Short mmCIF file of C-alpha atoms in Angstrom, two decimals:
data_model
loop_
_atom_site.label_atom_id
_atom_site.label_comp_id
_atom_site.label_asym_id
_atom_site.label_seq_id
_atom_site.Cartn_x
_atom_site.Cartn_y
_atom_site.Cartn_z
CA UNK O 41 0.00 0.00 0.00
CA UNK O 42 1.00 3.73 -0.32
CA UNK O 43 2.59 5.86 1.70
CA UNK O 44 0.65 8.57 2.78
CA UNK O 45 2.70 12.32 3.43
CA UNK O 46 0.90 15.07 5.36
CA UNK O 47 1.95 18.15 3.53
CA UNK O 48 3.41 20.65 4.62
CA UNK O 49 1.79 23.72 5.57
CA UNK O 50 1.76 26.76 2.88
CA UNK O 51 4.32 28.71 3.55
CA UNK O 52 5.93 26.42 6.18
CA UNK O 53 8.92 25.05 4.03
CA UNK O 54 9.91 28.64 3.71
CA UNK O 55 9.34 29.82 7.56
CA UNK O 56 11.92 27.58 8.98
CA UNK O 57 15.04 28.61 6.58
CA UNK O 58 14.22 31.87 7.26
CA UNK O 59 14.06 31.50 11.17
CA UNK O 60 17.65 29.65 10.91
CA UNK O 61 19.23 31.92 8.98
CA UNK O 62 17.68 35.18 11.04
CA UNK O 63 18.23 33.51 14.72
CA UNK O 64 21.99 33.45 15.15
CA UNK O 65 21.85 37.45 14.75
CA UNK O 66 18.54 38.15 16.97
CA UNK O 67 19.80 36.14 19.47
CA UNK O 68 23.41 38.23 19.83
CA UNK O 69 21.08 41.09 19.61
CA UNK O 70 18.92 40.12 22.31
CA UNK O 71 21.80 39.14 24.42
CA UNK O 72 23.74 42.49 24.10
CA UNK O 73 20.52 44.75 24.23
CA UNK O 74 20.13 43.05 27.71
CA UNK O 75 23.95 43.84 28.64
CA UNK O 76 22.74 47.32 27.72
CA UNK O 77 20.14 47.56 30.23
CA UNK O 78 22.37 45.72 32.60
CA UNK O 79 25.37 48.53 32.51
CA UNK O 80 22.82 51.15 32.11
CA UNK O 81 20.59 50.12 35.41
CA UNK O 82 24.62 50.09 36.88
CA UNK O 83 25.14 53.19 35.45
CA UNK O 84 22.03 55.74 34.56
CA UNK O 85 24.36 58.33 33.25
CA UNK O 86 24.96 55.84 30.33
CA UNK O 87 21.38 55.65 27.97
CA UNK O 88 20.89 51.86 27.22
CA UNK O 89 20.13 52.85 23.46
CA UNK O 90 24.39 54.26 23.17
CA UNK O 91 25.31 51.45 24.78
CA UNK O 92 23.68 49.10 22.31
CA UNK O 93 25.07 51.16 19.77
CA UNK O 94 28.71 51.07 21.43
CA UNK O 95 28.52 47.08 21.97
CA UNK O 96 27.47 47.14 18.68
CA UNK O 97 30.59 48.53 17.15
CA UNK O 98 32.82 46.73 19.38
CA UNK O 99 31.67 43.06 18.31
CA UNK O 100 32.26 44.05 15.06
CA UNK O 101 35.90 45.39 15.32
CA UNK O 102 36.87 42.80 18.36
CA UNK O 103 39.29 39.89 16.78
CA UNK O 104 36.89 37.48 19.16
CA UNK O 105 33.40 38.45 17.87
CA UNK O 106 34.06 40.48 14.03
CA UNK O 107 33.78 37.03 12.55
CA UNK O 108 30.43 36.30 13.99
CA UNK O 109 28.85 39.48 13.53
CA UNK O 110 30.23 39.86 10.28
CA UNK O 111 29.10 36.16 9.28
CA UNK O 112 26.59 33.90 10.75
CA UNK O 113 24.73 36.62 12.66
CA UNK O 114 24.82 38.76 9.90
CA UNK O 115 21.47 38.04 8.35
CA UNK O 116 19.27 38.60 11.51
CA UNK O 117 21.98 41.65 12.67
CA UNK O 118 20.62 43.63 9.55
CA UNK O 119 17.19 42.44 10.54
CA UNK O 120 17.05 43.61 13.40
CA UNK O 121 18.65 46.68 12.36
CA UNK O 122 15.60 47.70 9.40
CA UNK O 123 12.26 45.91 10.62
CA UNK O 124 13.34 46.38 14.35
CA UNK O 125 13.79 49.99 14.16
CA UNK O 126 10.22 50.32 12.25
CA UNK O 127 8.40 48.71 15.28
CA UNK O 128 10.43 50.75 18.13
CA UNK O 129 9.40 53.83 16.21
CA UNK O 130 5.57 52.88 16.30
CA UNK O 131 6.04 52.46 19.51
CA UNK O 132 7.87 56.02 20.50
CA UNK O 133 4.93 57.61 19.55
CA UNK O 134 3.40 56.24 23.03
CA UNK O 135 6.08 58.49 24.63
CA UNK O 136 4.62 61.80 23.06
CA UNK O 137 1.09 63.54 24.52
CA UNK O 138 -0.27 66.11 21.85
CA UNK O 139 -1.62 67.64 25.69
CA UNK O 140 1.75 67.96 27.01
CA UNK O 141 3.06 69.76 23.83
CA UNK O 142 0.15 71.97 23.90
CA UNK O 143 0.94 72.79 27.08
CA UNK O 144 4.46 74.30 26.18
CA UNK O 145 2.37 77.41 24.48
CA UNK O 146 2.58 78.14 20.84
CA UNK O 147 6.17 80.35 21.11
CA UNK O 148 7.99 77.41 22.15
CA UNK O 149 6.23 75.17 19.33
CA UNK O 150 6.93 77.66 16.55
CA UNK O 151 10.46 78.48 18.21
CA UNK O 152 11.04 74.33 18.52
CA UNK O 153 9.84 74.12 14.84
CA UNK O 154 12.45 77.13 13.64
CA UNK O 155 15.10 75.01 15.11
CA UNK O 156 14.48 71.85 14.03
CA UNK O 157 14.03 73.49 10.67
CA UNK O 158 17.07 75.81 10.78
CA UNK O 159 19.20 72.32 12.75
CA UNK O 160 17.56 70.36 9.11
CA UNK O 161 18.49 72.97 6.11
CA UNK O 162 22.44 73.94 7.96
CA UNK O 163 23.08 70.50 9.00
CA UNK O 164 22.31 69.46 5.40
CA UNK O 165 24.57 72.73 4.15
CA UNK O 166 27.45 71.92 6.27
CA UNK O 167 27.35 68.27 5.28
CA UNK O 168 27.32 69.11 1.77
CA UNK O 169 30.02 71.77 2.11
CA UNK O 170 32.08 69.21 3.54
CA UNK O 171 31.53 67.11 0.19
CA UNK O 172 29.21 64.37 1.86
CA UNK O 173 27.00 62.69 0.00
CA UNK O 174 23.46 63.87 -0.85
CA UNK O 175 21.71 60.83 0.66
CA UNK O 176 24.63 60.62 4.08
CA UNK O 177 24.00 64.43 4.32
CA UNK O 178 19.88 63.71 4.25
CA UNK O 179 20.12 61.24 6.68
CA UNK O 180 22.65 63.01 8.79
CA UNK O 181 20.55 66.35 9.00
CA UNK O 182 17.26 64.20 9.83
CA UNK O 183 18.91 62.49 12.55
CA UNK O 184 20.63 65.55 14.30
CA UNK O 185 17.43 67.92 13.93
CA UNK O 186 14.61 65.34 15.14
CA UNK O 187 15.26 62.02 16.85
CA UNK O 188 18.82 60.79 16.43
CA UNK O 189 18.75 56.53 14.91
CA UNK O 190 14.65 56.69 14.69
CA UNK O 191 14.52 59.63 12.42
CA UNK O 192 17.74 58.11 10.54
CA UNK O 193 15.89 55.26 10.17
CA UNK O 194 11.98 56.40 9.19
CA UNK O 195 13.39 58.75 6.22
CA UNK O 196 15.83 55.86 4.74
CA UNK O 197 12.76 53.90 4.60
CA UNK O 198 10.81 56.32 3.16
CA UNK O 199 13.11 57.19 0.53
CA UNK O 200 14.30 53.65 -0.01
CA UNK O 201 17.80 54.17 1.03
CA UNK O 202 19.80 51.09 1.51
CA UNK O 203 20.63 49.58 5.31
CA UNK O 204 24.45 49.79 4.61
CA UNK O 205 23.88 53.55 3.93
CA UNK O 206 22.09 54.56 7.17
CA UNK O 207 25.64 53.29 8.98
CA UNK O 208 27.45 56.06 8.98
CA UNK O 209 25.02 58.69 9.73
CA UNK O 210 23.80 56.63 12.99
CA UNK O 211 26.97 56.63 14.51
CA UNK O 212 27.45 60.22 13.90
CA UNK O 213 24.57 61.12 15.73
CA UNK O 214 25.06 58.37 18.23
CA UNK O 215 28.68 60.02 18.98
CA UNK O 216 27.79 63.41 19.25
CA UNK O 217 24.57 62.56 21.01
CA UNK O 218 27.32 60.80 23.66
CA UNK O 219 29.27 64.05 23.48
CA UNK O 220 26.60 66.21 24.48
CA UNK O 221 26.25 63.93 27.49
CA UNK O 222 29.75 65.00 29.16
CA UNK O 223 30.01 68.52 27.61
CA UNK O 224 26.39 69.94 28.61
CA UNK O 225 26.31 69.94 32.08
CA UNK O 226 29.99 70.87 32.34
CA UNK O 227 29.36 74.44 30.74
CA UNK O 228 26.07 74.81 32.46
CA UNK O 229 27.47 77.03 35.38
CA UNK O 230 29.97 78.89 33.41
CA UNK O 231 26.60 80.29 30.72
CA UNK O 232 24.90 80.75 33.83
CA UNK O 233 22.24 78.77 32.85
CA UNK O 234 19.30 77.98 35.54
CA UNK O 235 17.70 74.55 35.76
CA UNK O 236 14.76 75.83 33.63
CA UNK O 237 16.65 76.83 30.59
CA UNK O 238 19.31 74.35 30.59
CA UNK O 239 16.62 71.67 30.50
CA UNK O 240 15.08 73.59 27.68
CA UNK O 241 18.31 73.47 25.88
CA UNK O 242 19.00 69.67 26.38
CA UNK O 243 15.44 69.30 24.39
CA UNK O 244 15.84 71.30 21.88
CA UNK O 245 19.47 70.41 20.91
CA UNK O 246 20.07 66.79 21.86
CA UNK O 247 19.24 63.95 19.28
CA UNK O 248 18.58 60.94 20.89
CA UNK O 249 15.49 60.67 24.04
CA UNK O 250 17.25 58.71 25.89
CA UNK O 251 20.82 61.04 25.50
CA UNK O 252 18.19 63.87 26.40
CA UNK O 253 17.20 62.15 30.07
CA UNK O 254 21.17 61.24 30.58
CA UNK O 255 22.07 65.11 30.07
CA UNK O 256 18.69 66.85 31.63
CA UNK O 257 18.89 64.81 34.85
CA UNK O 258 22.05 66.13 35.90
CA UNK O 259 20.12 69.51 36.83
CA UNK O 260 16.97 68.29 38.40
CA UNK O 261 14.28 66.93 37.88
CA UNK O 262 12.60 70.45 36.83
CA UNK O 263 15.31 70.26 33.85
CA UNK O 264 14.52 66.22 33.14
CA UNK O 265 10.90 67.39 33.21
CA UNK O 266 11.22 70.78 30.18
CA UNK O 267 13.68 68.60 28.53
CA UNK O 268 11.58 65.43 28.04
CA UNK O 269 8.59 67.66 26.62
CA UNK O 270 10.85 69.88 24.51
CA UNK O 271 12.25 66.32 22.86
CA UNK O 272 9.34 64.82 22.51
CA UNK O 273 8.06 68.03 20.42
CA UNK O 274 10.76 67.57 17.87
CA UNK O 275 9.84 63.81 17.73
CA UNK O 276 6.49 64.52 16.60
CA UNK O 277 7.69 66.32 13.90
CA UNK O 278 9.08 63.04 12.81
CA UNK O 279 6.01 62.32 10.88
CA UNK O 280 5.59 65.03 8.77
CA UNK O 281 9.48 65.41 7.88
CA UNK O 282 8.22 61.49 6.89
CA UNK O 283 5.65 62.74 4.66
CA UNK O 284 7.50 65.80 2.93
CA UNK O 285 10.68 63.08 2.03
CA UNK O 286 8.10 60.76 0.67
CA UNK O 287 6.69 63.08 -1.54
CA UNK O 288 9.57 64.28 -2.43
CA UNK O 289 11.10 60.84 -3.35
CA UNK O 290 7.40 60.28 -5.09
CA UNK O 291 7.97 63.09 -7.64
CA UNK O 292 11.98 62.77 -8.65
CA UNK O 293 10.79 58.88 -9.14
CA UNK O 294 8.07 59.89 -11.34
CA UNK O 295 9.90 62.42 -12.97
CA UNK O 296 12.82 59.91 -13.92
CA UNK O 297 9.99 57.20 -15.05
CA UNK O 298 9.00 60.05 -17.89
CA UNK O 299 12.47 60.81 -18.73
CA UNK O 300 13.26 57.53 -18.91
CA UNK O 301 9.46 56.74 -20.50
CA UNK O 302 9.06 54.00 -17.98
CA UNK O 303 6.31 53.25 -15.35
CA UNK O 304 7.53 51.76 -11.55
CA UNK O 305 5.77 51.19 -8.53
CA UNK O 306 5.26 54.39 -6.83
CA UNK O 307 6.66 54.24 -2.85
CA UNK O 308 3.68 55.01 -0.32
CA UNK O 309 3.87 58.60 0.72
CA UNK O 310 4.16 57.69 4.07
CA UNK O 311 4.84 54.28 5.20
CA UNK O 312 2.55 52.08 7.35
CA UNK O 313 5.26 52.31 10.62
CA UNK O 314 4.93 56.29 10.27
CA UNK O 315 1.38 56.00 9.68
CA UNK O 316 1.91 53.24 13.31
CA UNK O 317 3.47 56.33 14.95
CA UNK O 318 1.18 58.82 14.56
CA UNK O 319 -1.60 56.10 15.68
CA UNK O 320 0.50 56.00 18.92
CA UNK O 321 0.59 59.78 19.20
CA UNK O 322 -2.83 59.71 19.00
CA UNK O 323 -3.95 57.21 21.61
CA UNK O 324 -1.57 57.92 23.99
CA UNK O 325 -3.04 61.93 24.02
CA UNK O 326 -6.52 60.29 24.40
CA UNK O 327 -5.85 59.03 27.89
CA UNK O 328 -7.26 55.75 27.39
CA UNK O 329 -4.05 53.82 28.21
CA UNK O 330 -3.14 53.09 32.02
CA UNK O 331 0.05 54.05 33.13
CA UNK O 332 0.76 50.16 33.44
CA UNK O 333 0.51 49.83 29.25
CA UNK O 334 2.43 52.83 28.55
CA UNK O 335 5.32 51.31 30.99
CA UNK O 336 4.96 48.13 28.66
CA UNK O 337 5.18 49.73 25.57
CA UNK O 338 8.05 51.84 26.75
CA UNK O 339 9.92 49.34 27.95
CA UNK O 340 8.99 47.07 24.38
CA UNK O 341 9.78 49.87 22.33
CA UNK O 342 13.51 50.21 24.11
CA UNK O 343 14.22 46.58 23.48
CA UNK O 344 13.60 47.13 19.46
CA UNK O 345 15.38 50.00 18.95
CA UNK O 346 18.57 48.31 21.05
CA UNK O 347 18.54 45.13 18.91
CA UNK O 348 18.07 47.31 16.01
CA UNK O 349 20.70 49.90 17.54
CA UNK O 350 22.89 47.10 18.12
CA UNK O 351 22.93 45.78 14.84
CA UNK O 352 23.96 48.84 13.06
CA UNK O 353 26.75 49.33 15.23
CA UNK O 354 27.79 45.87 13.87
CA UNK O 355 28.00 47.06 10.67
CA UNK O 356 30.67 49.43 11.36
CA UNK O 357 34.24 48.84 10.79
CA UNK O 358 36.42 51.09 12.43
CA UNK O 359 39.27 51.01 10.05
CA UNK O 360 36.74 52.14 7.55
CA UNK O 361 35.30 54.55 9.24
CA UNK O 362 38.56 56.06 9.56
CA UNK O 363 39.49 55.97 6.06
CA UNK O 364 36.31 57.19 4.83
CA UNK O 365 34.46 59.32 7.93
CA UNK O 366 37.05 61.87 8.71
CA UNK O 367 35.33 64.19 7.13
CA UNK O 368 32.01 63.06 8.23
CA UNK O 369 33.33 63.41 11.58
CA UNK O 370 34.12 67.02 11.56
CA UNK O 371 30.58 67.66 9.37
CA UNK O 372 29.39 66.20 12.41
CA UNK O 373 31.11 68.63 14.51
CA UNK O 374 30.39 71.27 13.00
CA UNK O 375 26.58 70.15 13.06
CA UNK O 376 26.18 69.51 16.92
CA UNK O 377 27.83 73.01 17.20
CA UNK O 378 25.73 74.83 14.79
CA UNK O 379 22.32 72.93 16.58
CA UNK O 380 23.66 73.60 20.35
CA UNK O 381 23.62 77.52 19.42
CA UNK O 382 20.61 77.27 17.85
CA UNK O 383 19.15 75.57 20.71
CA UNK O 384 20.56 77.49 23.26
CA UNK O 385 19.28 80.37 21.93
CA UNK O 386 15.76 79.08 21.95
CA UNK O 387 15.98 77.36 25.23
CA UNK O 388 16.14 81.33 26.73
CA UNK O 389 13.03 82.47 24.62
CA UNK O 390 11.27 78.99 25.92
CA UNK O 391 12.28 79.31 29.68
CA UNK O 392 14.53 82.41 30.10
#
C-alpha cells in the first residue's frame, strides 16, 4: 500500500530557513541589548540605546566576535537593524502627549519648529560643504534635527535608502549625542544657565530621548521634566518630515519614469510604521491607556530599537570609518555646534 505524506503547511517550508538563517543574529542582539540595560541600570548616566550602539561597534571590530557578527549573525543583525527599528518607532509615539506639547504654548512650538528646521536645512549645508553625500548628508541632518537613529531610520525607509547607507550617519549622531552627554552639564554654570533653561536646551538640541534624560537629569528633575517635553516636540515632527521626504522621493521617481518613459511602482507617501506612529501619538493623548501599558510599551519599544541599535553598530568597521568618515566626523562637529547655538538660543526664549 501507499505511503501517505501530510503536507506541509503553505508557507511552512519557507518559515523555517528563514528563522535559521535570522536567529543566530537576533539572538546576539537580544543578548547584548540586555547587557545594555544591565550597565545602564549600573550606570544611569549611560542611555541603554548608546550602549547598544557602542557594543554594537565593538563586536564588530573585536578579533573574538568580528567574525560572527560579520558572518553567521549577519542576516538577523541587519534584521534587526531595518524591521526592528520600524516597530520601536511605532512604539515612540506612546512616549509623546499632543496635551503635554500643547501645554508648552505656541512660542515654544513655533520656536522648537524654527530650530528643528534651521538644525535640518544647515546641518544638510554643512554636510554638503564638507563634500558628503546627498543621501549621508539627508540622513545626517534628519537624525541631528529630530530624533537621532529613529529619524535616521523612518526617512531611509521612506526614501528607499539602503541599510548599509544609514551606517554612517547613525553613529554620527550616536557620537555626538554621547558628546553632548559630558560637555552639557559641564558648561552649564559657566553660561549661567538655571535649571529651567538648561533643561530647555538639552530638548531642543540633543538627538537621541534617551541622551536627552542622561544630560537633563544632571540639573533636576525640573530640567529632566522641560527637557523630556521639549524632545518629545521635535519627535512629533518626525512624521511630517516622513511625509515631505516621501513626496519628495514620489515626484523625482516619477519624474525619472518620464524621462526615462518607464512606469515603476510608486513608494507610499508615508509608510505604514509612520502612519503606526502617529496612531501611537494619538492614543496615547486620548488618555485611554493606564500608566501600566504605557510602561509596557516603553519598555517594548527600548528593546527594538537596542537590537536594532545594536545591529547597526555591527556594521561598522572602524578602520573604515577612519578611512572614509574623517570628514564626516568634523561635518558632524560642526553640526552639533551649529544645533547647540541654535538651541541654546531658543531654550532662553522657551524658559529664560
Amino acid at each position: 500500500m501507499p505511503v501517505s505524506r501530510s503536507l506541509p503547511e503553505p508557507g511552512h517550508g519557507r518559515f523555517r530557513p528563514a528563522a535559521a538563517r535570522l536567529a543566530p543574529g537576533l539572538l546576539t542582539a537580544a543578548a547584548a541589548v540586555t547587557v545594555a540595560f544591565l550597565v545602564h541600570g549600573l550606570v544611569p548616566a549611560l542611555p541603554a540605546m548608546t550602549l547598544a550602539v557602542v557594543l554594537g561597534v565593538l563586536a564588530a571590530n573585536l578579533p573574538g566576535t568580528a567574525g560572527w557578527t560579520g558572518g553567521r549573525a549577519r542576516a538577523g543583525l541587519d534584521f534587526a537593524g531595518k524591521h526592528l527599528m520600524r516597530g520601536g518607532i511605532v512604539l515612540l509615539g506612546l512616549k509623546v502627549s499632543i496635551m503635554d506639547v500643547l501645554d508648552l504654548g505656541w512660542l515654544a512650538l513655533i520656536l522648537i519648529v524654527a530650530v528643528v528646521a534651521a538644525s535640518f536645512g544647515g546641518t544638510y549645508a554643512i554636510s554638503r560643504l564638507f563634500r558628503l553625500p546627498p543621501v549621508t548628508s539627508l540622513l545626517v541632518a534628519t537624525g541631528f534635527s529630530i530624533c537621532g537613529a529613529s529619524a535616521i531610520g523612518a526617512v531611509a525607509a521612506v526614501r528607499r535608502i539602503r541599510h548599509a547607507e544609514t551606517v554612517l550617519p547613525v553613529a554620527l549622531v550616536t557620537l555626538c549625542g554621547t558628546l553632548a552627554i559630558g560637555v552639557l552639564p559641564l558648561i552649564a554654570h559657566p553660561l549661567g544657565l538655571t535649571a529651567t533653561v538648561f533643561g530647555a536646551w538639552t530638548g531642543a538640541s540633543v538627538h537621541d530621548v534617551g541622551q536627552v534624560v542622561a544630560t537633563a537629569q544632571t540639573a533636576g528633575a525640573g530640567a529632566l521634566a522641560i527637557a523630556v517635553v521639549v524632545k518629545l516636540t521635535r519627535v512629533l515632527l518626525l512624521a511630517p518630515v516622513a511625509a515631505i521626504a516621501g513626496v519628495h522621493h514620489r515626484s523625482g521617481e516619477r519624474a525619472l519614469g518620464a524621462a526615462n518613459g518607464t512606469t515603476s511602482k510608486m513608494p507610499p507617501v508615508v509608510p505604514l510604521f509612520v502612519l503606526g506612529f502617529v496612531a501611537m501619538v494619538a492614543l496615547r493623548s486620548s488618555g485611554w491607556l493606564a500608566p501600566a501599558w504605557l510602561e509596557i510599551g516603553a519598555m517594548l519599544q527600548d528593546v527594538l530599537l537596542g537590537a536594532a541599535l545594536f545591529g547597526l553598530g555591527s556594521a561598522v568597521r572602524i578602520r573604515t570609518l577612519l578611512h572614509t568618515g574623517g570628514q564626516a566626523l568634523l561635518a558632524a562637529l560642526a553640526s552639533w555646534l551649529l544645533i547647540a547655538v541654535l538651541g541654546l538660543a531658543a531654550a532662553f526664549l522657551i524658559a529664560g
